[in-house]
Coordinates of C-alpha atoms in Angstrom, one line a residue:
Chain A
M271 CA 13.9 18.3 8.9
T272 CA 10.9 20.5 9.6
G273 CA 8.2 22.1 7.6
E274 CA 9.2 25.6 8.8
A275 CA 12.2 25.9 6.5
D276 CA 10.2 28.0 4.1
E277 CA 13.3 29.4 2.4
H278 CA 14.1 25.9 1.2
V279 CA 10.8 25.2 -0.4
P280 CA 11.7 23.8 -3.9
P281 CA 10.0 25.7 -6.7
M282 CA 6.7 24.2 -7.9
G283 CA 7.0 22.8 -11.4
D284 CA 5.1 24.0 -14.5
L285 CA 3.1 20.8 -14.7
L286 CA 1.9 21.1 -11.1
D287 CA 1.2 24.8 -11.6
A288 CA -0.9 24.0 -14.7
E289 CA -2.9 21.4 -12.8
L290 CA -3.7 23.9 -10.0
R291 CA -5.0 26.5 -12.5
D292 CA -7.8 24.1 -13.3
L293 CA -8.3 22.6 -9.9
Q294 CA -11.7 21.0 -9.5
P295 CA -13.2 19.9 -6.2
V296 CA -13.2 16.1 -5.6
A297 CA -15.2 14.0 -3.2
P298 CA -12.7 12.3 -0.8
R299 CA -13.0 8.6 -0.3
R300 CA -15.6 7.3 2.2
P301 CA -14.3 3.9 3.2
W302 CA -17.5 2.6 4.8
R303 CA -19.5 3.6 1.8
D304 CA -16.9 1.7 -0.3
V305 CA -17.5 -1.4 1.8
A306 CA -21.2 -1.1 1.3
I307 CA -20.7 -0.8 -2.5
V308 CA -18.5 -3.8 -2.7
T309 CA -20.9 -5.8 -0.5
A310 CA -23.8 -4.8 -2.8
A311 CA -21.8 -5.8 -5.8
A312 CA -21.0 -9.2 -4.3
A313 CA -24.7 -9.7 -3.3
C314 CA -25.8 -8.8 -6.8
A315 CA -23.3 -11.3 -8.4
I316 CA -24.3 -14.1 -6.0
G317 CA -28.0 -13.3 -6.4
A318 CA -27.8 -13.3 -10.2
L319 CA -25.8 -16.5 -10.3
V320 CA -28.0 -18.4 -7.9
A321 CA -31.0 -17.3 -9.9
L322 CA -29.3 -18.5 -13.1
L323 CA -27.8 -21.7 -11.7
R324 CA -30.3 -22.7 -9.0
L325 CA -29.7 -23.8 -5.4
R326 CA -27.9 -27.1 -4.7
R327 CA -30.2 -30.1 -4.8
D328 CA -29.1 -31.5 -1.4
L329 CA -29.7 -28.3 0.5
D330 CA -32.6 -29.7 2.5
A331 CA -30.8 -32.9 3.4
L332 CA -27.6 -31.2 4.8
P333 CA -27.2 -30.7 8.6
T334 CA -28.5 -27.1 9.3
S335 CA -25.6 -26.4 11.7
W336 CA -23.0 -27.4 9.1
L337 CA -24.8 -25.3 6.4
V338 CA -25.1 -22.3 8.6
A339 CA -21.6 -22.5 10.1
Y340 CA -19.9 -22.9 6.8
G341 CA -22.0 -20.2 5.2
A342 CA -21.2 -17.8 8.1
A343 CA -17.5 -18.5 7.7
W344 CA -17.7 -17.5 4.0
V345 CA -19.6 -14.4 4.8
A346 CA -17.3 -13.5 7.7
S347 CA -14.2 -14.0 5.5
F348 CA -15.7 -11.7 2.9
G349 CA -16.6 -9.1 5.4
A350 CA -13.2 -9.1 7.2
G351 CA -11.1 -9.1 4.1
T352 CA -13.1 -6.3 2.5
W353 CA -13.1 -4.2 5.6
L354 CA -9.3 -4.5 6.1
A355 CA -8.5 -3.9 2.4
L356 CA -10.7 -0.8 2.2
V357 CA -11.1 0.9 5.6
P358 CA -8.1 2.6 7.2
R359 CA -7.6 2.9 10.9
R360 CA -8.9 6.1 12.4
G361 CA -6.8 9.1 11.3
A362 CA -5.0 7.3 8.5
V363 CA -5.5 7.4 4.7
M364 CA -4.1 4.0 3.8
P365 CA -6.2 0.9 4.5
R366 CA -4.8 -1.8 6.8
W367 CA -3.0 -3.6 4.0
R368 CA -0.8 -5.7 6.2
L369 CA -3.7 -7.2 8.2
A370 CA -5.7 -7.6 5.0
G371 CA -2.8 -9.7 3.5
I372 CA -2.5 -11.8 6.6
V373 CA -6.3 -12.4 6.8
G374 CA -6.3 -13.2 3.1
A375 CA -3.5 -15.8 3.5
V376 CA -5.2 -17.3 6.6
A377 CA -8.6 -17.5 4.8
A378 CA -7.1 -19.2 1.8
A379 CA -5.3 -21.8 3.8
G380 CA -8.2 -22.1 6.2
F381 CA -10.9 -22.8 3.6
V382 CA -8.7 -25.4 1.9
A383 CA -8.1 -27.1 5.2
A384 CA -11.7 -26.8 6.4
G385 CA -13.0 -28.3 3.2
L386 CA -10.7 -31.3 3.7
V387 CA -11.7 -31.7 7.3
F388 CA -15.3 -30.7 7.6
A389 CA -17.0 -32.3 4.6
E390 CA -20.6 -33.5 5.0
T391 CA -22.4 -35.6 2.5
T392 CA -26.0 -36.8 1.9
A393 CA -27.8 -39.2 -0.3
F394 CA -28.8 -36.3 -2.5
S395 CA -25.3 -35.0 -3.0
L396 CA -23.5 -35.4 -6.3
V397 CA -20.9 -38.2 -6.2
Y398 CA -18.3 -38.7 -8.9
A399 CA -15.7 -41.4 -9.3
P400 CA -12.8 -40.2 -7.1
T401 CA -10.1 -40.2 -9.8
L402 CA -7.4 -37.4 -10.1
A403 CA -8.8 -36.4 -13.4
N404 CA -12.3 -36.0 -12.0
H405 CA -11.0 -34.1 -8.9
L406 CA -9.1 -31.7 -11.2
R407 CA -12.0 -31.2 -13.6
Y408 CA -14.7 -30.5 -11.0
A409 CA -12.3 -28.4 -8.9
A410 CA -11.3 -26.3 -11.9
G411 CA -15.0 -25.8 -12.7
C412 CA -15.8 -24.6 -9.2
V413 CA -12.7 -22.4 -8.9
A414 CA -13.7 -20.8 -12.2
L415 CA -17.3 -20.3 -11.1
G416 CA -16.1 -18.8 -7.8
L417 CA -13.8 -16.4 -9.6
V418 CA -16.7 -15.4 -12.0
T419 CA -18.7 -14.5 -8.9
A420 CA -15.7 -12.5 -7.5
V421 CA -14.9 -10.4 -10.6
L422 CA -17.5 -7.7 -10.0
P423 CA -16.9 -7.0 -6.3
F424 CA -13.2 -7.3 -6.8
V425 CA -12.9 -4.8 -9.7
V426 CA -15.2 -2.4 -7.9
G427 CA -13.2 -2.7 -4.7
A428 CA -9.9 -2.2 -6.5
L429 CA -11.1 0.9 -8.3
L430 CA -12.5 2.4 -5.1
V431 CA -9.2 2.1 -3.4
R432 CA -7.3 3.6 -6.3
G433 CA -4.6 6.0 -5.2
A434 CA -4.8 5.1 -1.5
L435 CA -2.1 2.4 -1.6
P436 CA 1.3 3.8 -2.6
V437 CA 2.7 0.9 -0.4
G438 CA 1.1 -2.4 0.5
A439 CA -1.1 -2.7 -2.6
R440 CA 0.0 -6.3 -3.1
A441 CA -1.0 -7.3 0.5
A442 CA -4.3 -5.4 0.3
G443 CA -4.9 -7.0 -3.1
A444 CA -4.4 -10.4 -1.6
G445 CA -6.9 -9.5 1.2
L446 CA -9.5 -8.1 -1.2
G447 CA -9.0 -11.0 -3.7
A448 CA -9.4 -13.6 -0.9
A449 CA -12.5 -11.8 0.3
C450 CA -14.1 -11.7 -3.1
G451 CA -13.0 -15.4 -3.6
A452 CA -14.9 -16.1 -0.3
A453 CA -18.0 -14.5 -1.9
G454 CA -17.5 -16.9 -4.7
G455 CA -17.1 -19.7 -2.1
F456 CA -20.4 -18.7 -0.6
L457 CA -22.1 -19.0 -4.0
L458 CA -20.5 -22.5 -4.4
H459 CA -21.8 -23.3 -0.9
L460 CA -25.3 -22.5 -2.1
H461 CA -25.1 -24.0 -5.5
C462 CA -22.6 -26.9 -5.8
P463 CA -24.0 -30.3 -4.6
I464 CA -20.6 -32.1 -4.7
T465 CA -19.5 -32.9 -1.1
H466 CA -16.2 -34.8 -1.6
A467 CA -13.6 -33.5 0.8
Y468 CA -11.0 -32.8 -1.9
H469 CA -13.6 -31.0 -3.9
L470 CA -14.6 -28.8 -1.0
G471 CA -11.0 -28.1 -0.1
F472 CA -9.4 -27.5 -3.5
G473 CA -12.5 -26.6 -5.5
H474 CA -14.3 -24.2 -3.1
G475 CA -11.4 -23.3 -0.9
G476 CA -9.3 -23.0 -4.0
A477 CA -11.4 -20.0 -5.2
V478 CA -10.2 -18.1 -2.1
A479 CA -6.6 -19.1 -2.7
V480 CA -6.6 -18.3 -6.4
G481 CA -8.6 -15.1 -5.6
A482 CA -5.9 -14.0 -3.2
L483 CA -3.1 -14.7 -5.7
L484 CA -4.9 -12.8 -8.5
G485 CA -5.7 -10.0 -6.1
A486 CA -2.0 -9.6 -5.2
L487 CA -1.1 -9.5 -8.9
L488 CA -3.9 -7.2 -10.1
V489 CA -4.6 -4.6 -7.3
P490 CA -1.1 -2.9 -7.7
I491 CA -2.1 -2.3 -11.3
L492 CA -5.8 -1.4 -10.9
A493 CA -5.3 0.7 -7.8
K494 CA -2.6 2.9 -9.2
E495 CA -3.5 6.6 -9.2
R496 CA -4.8 7.9 -12.5
S497 CA -2.2 9.5 -14.7
R498 CA -3.3 12.1 -17.2
Chain B
M242 CA -0.9 14.4 13.6
D243 CA -1.0 18.0 12.5
G244 CA -4.4 19.7 12.4
E245 CA -3.3 22.3 10.0
E246 CA -2.2 19.8 7.4
I247 CA -5.5 17.9 7.8
A248 CA -7.4 21.2 7.3
L249 CA -5.3 22.2 4.3
M250 CA -5.8 18.8 2.7
A251 CA -9.6 19.0 3.2
R252 CA -9.7 22.5 1.6
Y253 CA -7.5 21.3 -1.2
C254 CA -9.9 18.5 -2.0
D255 CA -12.7 21.1 -2.0
G256 CA -10.9 22.9 -4.8
D257 CA -8.9 25.5 -2.9
A258 CA -5.6 25.9 -4.9
D259 CA -4.2 28.2 -2.2
A260 CA -4.6 25.4 0.4
F261 CA -2.5 23.1 -1.9
R262 CA 0.2 25.8 -2.2
R263 CA 0.4 26.1 1.6
L264 CA 0.4 22.3 2.0
Y265 CA 3.2 22.2 -0.6
A266 CA 5.2 24.9 1.3
R267 CA 4.9 22.9 4.5
L268 CA 5.7 19.5 3.2
A269 CA 8.0 20.0 0.2
P270 CA 11.0 20.9 2.3
R271 CA 10.5 17.8 4.4
L272 CA 10.1 15.6 1.4
L273 CA 13.1 17.2 -0.3
G274 CA 15.2 16.5 2.8
Y275 CA 14.1 12.9 2.8
L276 CA 14.6 12.4 -1.0
L277 CA 17.9 14.2 -1.0
R278 CA 19.2 11.7 1.5
M279 CA 18.0 8.9 -0.7
V280 CA 19.2 10.0 -4.1
R281 CA 22.0 12.4 -3.1
D282 CA 21.4 14.6 -6.2
R283 CA 19.5 17.9 -5.6
A284 CA 18.0 18.1 -9.1
A285 CA 16.8 14.5 -9.0
A286 CA 15.4 15.0 -5.5
E287 CA 13.5 18.1 -6.6
D288 CA 12.2 16.2 -9.6
L289 CA 11.0 13.4 -7.3
V290 CA 9.3 16.0 -5.1
Q291 CA 7.4 17.3 -8.1
Q292 CA 6.5 13.8 -9.2
T293 CA 5.3 13.0 -5.6
F294 CA 3.0 16.0 -5.5
L295 CA 1.7 15.3 -9.0
K296 CA 0.8 11.8 -7.7
V297 CA -0.8 13.3 -4.6
H298 CA -2.8 15.6 -6.9
R299 CA -4.0 12.8 -9.1
A300 CA -4.8 10.6 -6.1
R301 CA -6.4 13.3 -3.9
A302 CA -9.8 11.6 -4.2
A303 CA -8.3 8.7 -2.2
Y304 CA -7.9 11.0 0.8
V305 CA -10.2 10.3 3.7
R306 CA -11.5 13.4 5.5
G307 CA -10.1 13.9 8.9
A308 CA -7.1 11.7 8.3
D309 CA -3.4 12.8 8.6
P310 CA -2.2 13.1 5.0
V311 CA 1.5 13.2 5.9
P312 CA 2.3 9.5 6.2
W313 CA 0.3 8.8 3.0
I314 CA 2.3 11.6 1.1
F315 CA 5.6 10.2 2.4
A316 CA 4.5 6.7 1.3
I317 CA 3.9 8.2 -2.2
A318 CA 7.4 9.7 -2.1
H319 CA 8.8 6.4 -1.0
R320 CA 7.1 4.7 -3.9
T321 CA 8.1 7.4 -6.3
F322 CA 11.8 6.9 -5.2
L323 CA 11.6 3.2 -5.6
D324 CA 10.0 3.5 -9.1
D325 CA 12.7 5.9 -10.1
V326 CA 15.5 3.7 -8.8
R327 CA 14.1 0.7 -10.7
G328 CA 13.5 2.7 -13.8
K329 CA 16.7 4.7 -14.1
K330 CA 19.2 2.6 -12.0
R331 CA 19.9 5.7 -10.0
A332 CA 20.6 3.9 -6.8
R333 CA 24.3 3.8 -7.3
V334 CA 26.8 4.9 -4.7
Q335 CA 27.8 8.3 -5.8
V336 CA 31.2 8.5 -4.2
A337 CA 34.2 9.6 -6.3
D338 CA 37.1 7.2 -7.1
D339 CA 39.2 8.8 -4.4
G340 CA 36.5 8.2 -1.8
A341 CA 35.6 11.8 -1.4
P342 CA 31.9 12.8 -1.1
P343 CA 30.3 14.4 -4.2
D344 CA 30.3 18.2 -4.6
L345 CA 26.6 18.5 -4.1
A346 CA 25.3 18.0 -0.6
A347 CA 22.5 19.2 1.6
D348 CA 21.8 19.5 5.2
I349 CA 19.0 17.9 7.2
T350 CA 16.4 20.5 6.3
G351 CA 17.2 20.1 2.6
A352 CA 19.1 23.4 2.5
P353 CA 21.8 23.6 -0.2
D354 CA 25.3 23.0 0.9
G355 CA 26.4 26.6 0.8
T356 CA 23.6 27.9 3.1
R357 CA 24.5 25.7 6.1
D358 CA 25.9 27.0 9.4
G359 CA 28.6 25.3 11.4
D360 CA 32.3 25.0 11.7
D361 CA 34.6 23.0 9.5
G362 CA 34.6 20.0 11.9
T363 CA 30.8 19.8 11.8
R364 CA 30.8 20.3 8.1
E365 CA 33.4 17.6 7.6
L366 CA 31.5 15.2 9.8
T367 CA 28.2 16.0 8.0
A368 CA 29.9 15.4 4.6
A369 CA 31.4 12.1 5.9
T370 CA 28.0 11.0 7.3
L371 CA 26.2 11.8 4.1
A372 CA 28.9 10.0 2.1
A373 CA 28.7 7.0 4.4
L374 CA 24.9 7.0 4.1
Q375 CA 25.2 6.4 0.4
T376 CA 27.2 3.2 1.0
L377 CA 24.2 1.6 2.8
P378 CA 21.7 -0.6 0.9
P379 CA 18.7 1.5 -0.1
A380 CA 16.4 -0.1 2.5
Q381 CA 18.8 0.6 5.4
R382 CA 19.6 4.1 4.1
E383 CA 15.9 4.9 4.0
A384 CA 15.4 3.5 7.5
V385 CA 18.2 5.7 8.9
V386 CA 17.0 8.8 6.9
L387 CA 13.4 8.4 8.1
T388 CA 14.1 7.7 11.8
K389 CA 17.5 9.2 12.7
L390 CA 17.3 12.2 10.4
G391 CA 13.6 12.6 9.7
G392 CA 12.5 12.1 13.3
K393 CA 9.8 9.6 12.4
S394 CA 8.9 6.8 14.8
I395 CA 9.6 3.2 13.9
V396 CA 5.9 2.7 13.3
E397 CA 5.6 5.8 11.1
A398 CA 8.7 4.8 9.1
A399 CA 7.4 1.3 8.7
E400 CA 4.1 2.6 7.4
I401 CA 5.9 4.9 4.9
A402 CA 8.2 2.2 3.7
G403 CA 5.5 -0.5 3.5
T404 CA 7.1 -2.9 5.9
T405 CA 6.6 -4.1 9.5
P406 CA 7.8 -2.2 12.5
G407 CA 10.0 -5.2 13.5
A408 CA 11.7 -5.2 10.1
M409 CA 12.1 -1.4 10.2
K410 CA 13.8 -1.7 13.6
V411 CA 16.2 -4.3 12.2
R412 CA 17.0 -2.0 9.2
V413 CA 17.6 1.0 11.4
H414 CA 19.8 -1.0 13.7
R415 CA 21.9 -2.5 10.9
G416 CA 22.1 0.8 9.0
Y417 CA 23.1 2.7 12.2
E418 CA 25.8 0.1 13.0
A419 CA 27.1 0.3 9.4
L420 CA 27.3 4.0 9.7
R421 CA 29.1 3.9 13.0
K422 CA 31.7 1.5 11.4
A423 CA 32.1 3.6 8.3
L424 CA 32.6 6.8 10.3
G425 CA 34.7 5.1 13.0
A426 CA 37.1 4.0 10.2
R427 CA 37.6 7.6 9.1
P428 CA 41.1 9.0 9.6
G429 CA 41.2 11.0 12.8
S430 CA 37.7 10.0 13.9
E431 CA 37.0 9.0 17.5
G432 CA 33.4 7.7 17.3
G433 CA 30.3 7.3 15.4
P434 CA 27.6 9.9 14.4

């Protein structure tokens, strides 16, 4: 099974031959530039939404260490997921989809758990009656806002990786979706004044989990190679 | 990693059609050998090779300069095969009612049946091995084809098939054991492949 068996080269089909007659140069993918583009898209989305919706009202009252640590976790999760879903190891074409999928799953579970465990509240935070209906309503609102934030970087990332994932697109999609969901989580961290543990877990962490699921569903479609 | 394939892929991305033809000449026989073992039908395998290269052509902007294109192209062939199986239900065991292997066969290099060297015993064993290969589940068949026949490492085969090295190792082991059993049960046989 070697490439030297020239006498056994199957003939090139007419369609392929026709494509070659009109061969145009293309710019190969530059993964680090892609990461920069997705990061810029996420920063634009977060910046625009913060400007539109304003920062949370209890920002000054929250412990700085909690605020910084939680914020850093959102940013790190975005960076790690995006990097693994877009950048291949040296000498490879396909991104590290398996690791991206694992990191996406861990981030989804981790942010839900962290929200339930590490909630901080202040006198300026928004408190609602802790009924199931309220939990669901507010969580759904924050998941939706997180996903709105995630749409632009996610679509840009999926299109940039188009054709590079003949296998592993679902895992890479979960990683990219979770990463962009984490960008949404970062926006919620800056904007949402609700500090109930269930809300932080299922509302803010839920954006990562739902982002990972949607990414796993959509990237295999969006990242397919173009057909003419 | 083969430097010439990397250089050819880079020149192809720059619009050099001759580089693509040379890349095709280097890789098409290897892909054909792999796909023949998977579909056991020369015309279908050649069609899958064409589809694979069309996909490579359309996705060439996804290539990363300096990267080895071969695992990526094999992964595209793997995906093309799976899509074909799902679309056309072609993953049937193609063994005749009397248990004989089909007329059409090919050797490890993808050469047509009639062009192979070897005595009758070797040919018979090859035919029996190929027939037994078709009785394996597709995932195990692919694992055996990529590693035992294609010379890929476990890690390379796992990357192509989109699975973990551990899972690939299990598939190879199970496939190889199934082949040994199938060939051991042949009349007059004394061992496995």
